[in-house]
């Protein structure tokens, strides 16, 4: 039979081969640690996970496809030609600016082309 011990509640081991409870620690940056699990998981794309904090959503007007992000610097502005309406956007390319509108960097809503003008391509910046 295996003789395996778990870390005390609130502590995790972020690698294999731990020899004692002394190797248990608080949740490392870039990881998600739940109350019932002593093994941390990578922070999910669209979020960042600061040291010893719960995951934090990337705000609307930004996107992040990075797994294991540790801070908000991975939440990048939505590029021109696209709009990032939702928090935790991971793939901005599914939201191209529609025909008749333009989208500047970091926008949450497409803007109508000025009166007397027209944009006939999707993804106009």
PDB file of C-alpha atoms in Angstrom, residues 3-122:
ATOM      1  CA  UNK A   3       2.018   5.758   2.257  1.00  0.00           C
ATOM      2  CA  UNK A   4       1.108   9.177   0.865  1.00  0.00           C
ATOM      3  CA  UNK A   5       0.302  12.204   2.994  1.00  0.00           C
ATOM      4  CA  UNK A   6      -1.466  15.336   1.878  1.00  0.00           C
ATOM      5  CA  UNK A   7      -0.432  18.886   2.556  1.00  0.00           C
ATOM      6  CA  UNK A   8      -2.315  20.698   5.322  1.00  0.00           C
ATOM      7  CA  UNK A   9      -5.400  22.632   4.128  1.00  0.00           C
ATOM      8  CA  UNK A  10      -4.484  25.762   2.153  1.00  0.00           C
ATOM      9  CA  UNK A  11      -1.032  24.491   1.194  1.00  0.00           C
ATOM     10  CA  UNK A  12       0.143  22.815  -2.018  1.00  0.00           C
ATOM     11  CA  UNK A  13       3.106  21.015  -3.539  1.00  0.00           C
ATOM     12  CA  UNK A  14       3.943  22.265  -7.023  1.00  0.00           C
ATOM     13  CA  UNK A  15       6.283  19.446  -8.048  1.00  0.00           C
ATOM     14  CA  UNK A  16       6.645  15.665  -7.803  1.00  0.00           C
ATOM     15  CA  UNK A  17       8.887  14.011  -5.243  1.00  0.00           C
ATOM     16  CA  UNK A  18       8.127  16.025  -2.105  1.00  0.00           C
ATOM     17  CA  UNK A  19       9.564  14.228   0.932  1.00  0.00           C
ATOM     18  CA  UNK A  20       7.779  15.991   3.801  1.00  0.00           C
ATOM     19  CA  UNK A  21       5.085  18.475   4.768  1.00  0.00           C
ATOM     20  CA  UNK A  22       7.861  21.080   5.024  1.00  0.00           C
ATOM     21  CA  UNK A  23       7.795  21.185   1.206  1.00  0.00           C
ATOM     22  CA  UNK A  24       4.156  22.295   1.169  1.00  0.00           C
ATOM     23  CA  UNK A  25       3.722  26.011   0.446  1.00  0.00           C
ATOM     24  CA  UNK A  26       1.135  28.676  -0.303  1.00  0.00           C
ATOM     25  CA  UNK A  27      -0.212  28.883  -3.829  1.00  0.00           C
ATOM     26  CA  UNK A  28       2.522  29.960  -6.265  1.00  0.00           C
ATOM     27  CA  UNK A  29       2.014  32.698  -8.869  1.00  0.00           C
ATOM     28  CA  UNK A  30       0.554  31.455 -12.144  1.00  0.00           C
ATOM     29  CA  UNK A  31      -1.349  28.624 -10.442  1.00  0.00           C
ATOM     30  CA  UNK A  32      -4.908  27.938  -9.294  1.00  0.00           C
ATOM     31  CA  UNK A  33      -5.184  26.313  -5.882  1.00  0.00           C
ATOM     32  CA  UNK A  34      -8.516  25.074  -4.594  1.00  0.00           C
ATOM     33  CA  UNK A  35      -9.411  24.222  -1.020  1.00  0.00           C
ATOM     34  CA  UNK A  36      -9.846  20.520  -1.773  1.00  0.00           C
ATOM     35  CA  UNK A  37      -6.782  19.978  -3.957  1.00  0.00           C
ATOM     36  CA  UNK A  38      -3.153  20.041  -2.840  1.00  0.00           C
ATOM     37  CA  UNK A  39      -1.802  20.036  -6.398  1.00  0.00           C
ATOM     38  CA  UNK A  40      -1.910  23.453  -8.111  1.00  0.00           C
ATOM     39  CA  UNK A  41      -3.181  23.766 -11.693  1.00  0.00           C
ATOM     40  CA  UNK A  42      -1.994  26.268 -14.303  1.00  0.00           C
ATOM     41  CA  UNK A  43      -3.914  29.529 -14.359  1.00  0.00           C
ATOM     42  CA  UNK A  44      -6.397  29.357 -17.233  1.00  0.00           C
ATOM     43  CA  UNK A  45      -6.132  31.581 -20.333  1.00  0.00           C
ATOM     44  CA  UNK A  46      -8.132  34.806 -19.980  1.00  0.00           C
ATOM     45  CA  UNK A  47      -7.053  35.091 -16.340  1.00  0.00           C
ATOM     46  CA  UNK A  48      -3.914  35.779 -14.332  1.00  0.00           C
ATOM     47  CA  UNK A  49      -3.022  34.331 -10.948  1.00  0.00           C
ATOM     48  CA  UNK A  50      -0.891  36.481  -8.623  1.00  0.00           C
ATOM     49  CA  UNK A  51       1.065  34.847  -5.798  1.00  0.00           C
ATOM     50  CA  UNK A  52      -1.226  33.431  -3.089  1.00  0.00           C
ATOM     51  CA  UNK A  53      -4.354  34.975  -4.657  1.00  0.00           C
ATOM     52  CA  UNK A  54      -7.348  33.554  -6.494  1.00  0.00           C
ATOM     53  CA  UNK A  55      -7.404  33.854 -10.273  1.00  0.00           C
ATOM     54  CA  UNK A  56      -8.255  37.319 -11.597  1.00  0.00           C
ATOM     55  CA  UNK A  57     -10.116  37.893 -14.853  1.00  0.00           C
ATOM     56  CA  UNK A  58      -8.582  39.885 -17.699  1.00  0.00           C
ATOM     57  CA  UNK A  59     -10.943  42.858 -18.200  1.00  0.00           C
ATOM     58  CA  UNK A  60     -13.001  43.494 -21.309  1.00  0.00           C
ATOM     59  CA  UNK A  61     -11.088  45.345 -24.071  1.00  0.00           C
ATOM     60  CA  UNK A  62      -8.209  42.883 -23.451  1.00  0.00           C
ATOM     61  CA  UNK A  63      -7.391  39.270 -24.268  1.00  0.00           C
ATOM     62  CA  UNK A  64      -4.932  36.648 -23.063  1.00  0.00           C
ATOM     63  CA  UNK A  65      -4.261  33.228 -24.552  1.00  0.00           C
ATOM     64  CA  UNK A  66      -1.472  32.543 -22.051  1.00  0.00           C
ATOM     65  CA  UNK A  67      -1.741  29.666 -19.590  1.00  0.00           C
ATOM     66  CA  UNK A  68      -0.058  30.131 -16.200  1.00  0.00           C
ATOM     67  CA  UNK A  69      -0.114  33.952 -16.312  1.00  0.00           C
ATOM     68  CA  UNK A  70       1.114  35.607 -13.119  1.00  0.00           C
ATOM     69  CA  UNK A  71       0.080  39.258 -13.586  1.00  0.00           C
ATOM     70  CA  UNK A  72      -2.100  41.615 -15.592  1.00  0.00           C
ATOM     71  CA  UNK A  73       0.671  42.365 -18.116  1.00  0.00           C
ATOM     72  CA  UNK A  74      -0.482  39.269 -20.021  1.00  0.00           C
ATOM     73  CA  UNK A  75      -3.902  40.885 -20.587  1.00  0.00           C
ATOM     74  CA  UNK A  76      -3.157  42.600 -23.905  1.00  0.00           C
ATOM     75  CA  UNK A  77      -5.302  45.291 -25.549  1.00  0.00           C
ATOM     76  CA  UNK A  78      -7.576  43.930 -28.234  1.00  0.00           C
ATOM     77  CA  UNK A  79      -5.815  44.787 -31.524  1.00  0.00           C
ATOM     78  CA  UNK A  80      -7.231  47.222 -34.101  1.00  0.00           C
ATOM     79  CA  UNK A  81      -9.830  45.565 -36.332  1.00  0.00           C
ATOM     80  CA  UNK A  82     -11.244  43.458 -33.489  1.00  0.00           C
ATOM     81  CA  UNK A  83     -13.332  44.069 -30.394  1.00  0.00           C
ATOM     82  CA  UNK A  84     -13.077  42.376 -27.000  1.00  0.00           C
ATOM     83  CA  UNK A  85     -16.506  42.807 -25.449  1.00  0.00           C
ATOM     84  CA  UNK A  86     -16.180  40.096 -22.808  1.00  0.00           C
ATOM     85  CA  UNK A  87     -13.971  39.606 -19.797  1.00  0.00           C
ATOM     86  CA  UNK A  88     -11.592  36.633 -20.025  1.00  0.00           C
ATOM     87  CA  UNK A  89     -11.396  36.771 -23.848  1.00  0.00           C
ATOM     88  CA  UNK A  90      -8.820  34.261 -25.043  1.00  0.00           C
ATOM     89  CA  UNK A  91      -9.196  34.473 -28.836  1.00  0.00           C
ATOM     90  CA  UNK A  92      -9.907  37.968 -30.167  1.00  0.00           C
ATOM     91  CA  UNK A  93     -10.049  36.692 -33.797  1.00  0.00           C
ATOM     92  CA  UNK A  94     -13.589  35.406 -33.230  1.00  0.00           C
ATOM     93  CA  UNK A  95     -14.738  39.046 -32.847  1.00  0.00           C
ATOM     94  CA  UNK A  96     -13.719  40.829 -36.078  1.00  0.00           C
ATOM     95  CA  UNK A  97     -15.034  44.333 -36.568  1.00  0.00           C
ATOM     96  CA  UNK A  98     -18.161  44.038 -38.775  1.00  0.00           C
ATOM     97  CA  UNK A  99     -18.667  45.653 -42.171  1.00  0.00           C
ATOM     98  CA  UNK A 100     -19.702  49.314 -41.843  1.00  0.00           C
ATOM     99  CA  UNK A 101     -17.819  49.705 -38.546  1.00  0.00           C
ATOM    100  CA  UNK A 102     -14.267  50.261 -37.365  1.00  0.00           C
ATOM    101  CA  UNK A 103     -12.527  49.092 -34.187  1.00  0.00           C
ATOM    102  CA  UNK A 104      -9.577  50.889 -32.625  1.00  0.00           C
ATOM    103  CA  UNK A 105      -7.140  49.128 -30.292  1.00  0.00           C
ATOM    104  CA  UNK A 106      -8.651  48.107 -26.943  1.00  0.00           C
ATOM    105  CA  UNK A 107     -12.283  48.663 -27.885  1.00  0.00           C
ATOM    106  CA  UNK A 108     -15.273  46.891 -26.393  1.00  0.00           C
ATOM    107  CA  UNK A 109     -17.762  47.959 -29.093  1.00  0.00           C
ATOM    108  CA  UNK A 110     -17.382  48.610 -32.839  1.00  0.00           C
ATOM    109  CA  UNK A 111     -17.922  52.221 -33.908  1.00  0.00           C
ATOM    110  CA  UNK A 112     -20.057  53.110 -36.927  1.00  0.00           C
ATOM    111  CA  UNK A 113     -18.236  54.627 -39.849  1.00  0.00           C
ATOM    112  CA  UNK A 114     -18.839  58.398 -40.105  1.00  0.00           C
ATOM    113  CA  UNK A 115     -21.824  59.528 -42.184  1.00  0.00           C
ATOM    114  CA  UNK A 116     -20.961  59.461 -45.874  1.00  0.00           C
ATOM    115  CA  UNK A 117     -18.276  56.775 -45.455  1.00  0.00           C
ATOM    116  CA  UNK A 118     -18.376  53.013 -45.647  1.00  0.00           C
ATOM    117  CA  UNK A 119     -16.024  50.154 -44.748  1.00  0.00           C
ATOM    118  CA  UNK A 120     -16.667  47.040 -46.842  1.00  0.00           C
ATOM    119  CA  UNK A 121     -14.229  44.662 -45.147  1.00  0.00           C
ATOM    120  CA  UNK A 122     -14.476  42.702 -41.928  1.00  0.00           C
TER     121      UNK A 122
END
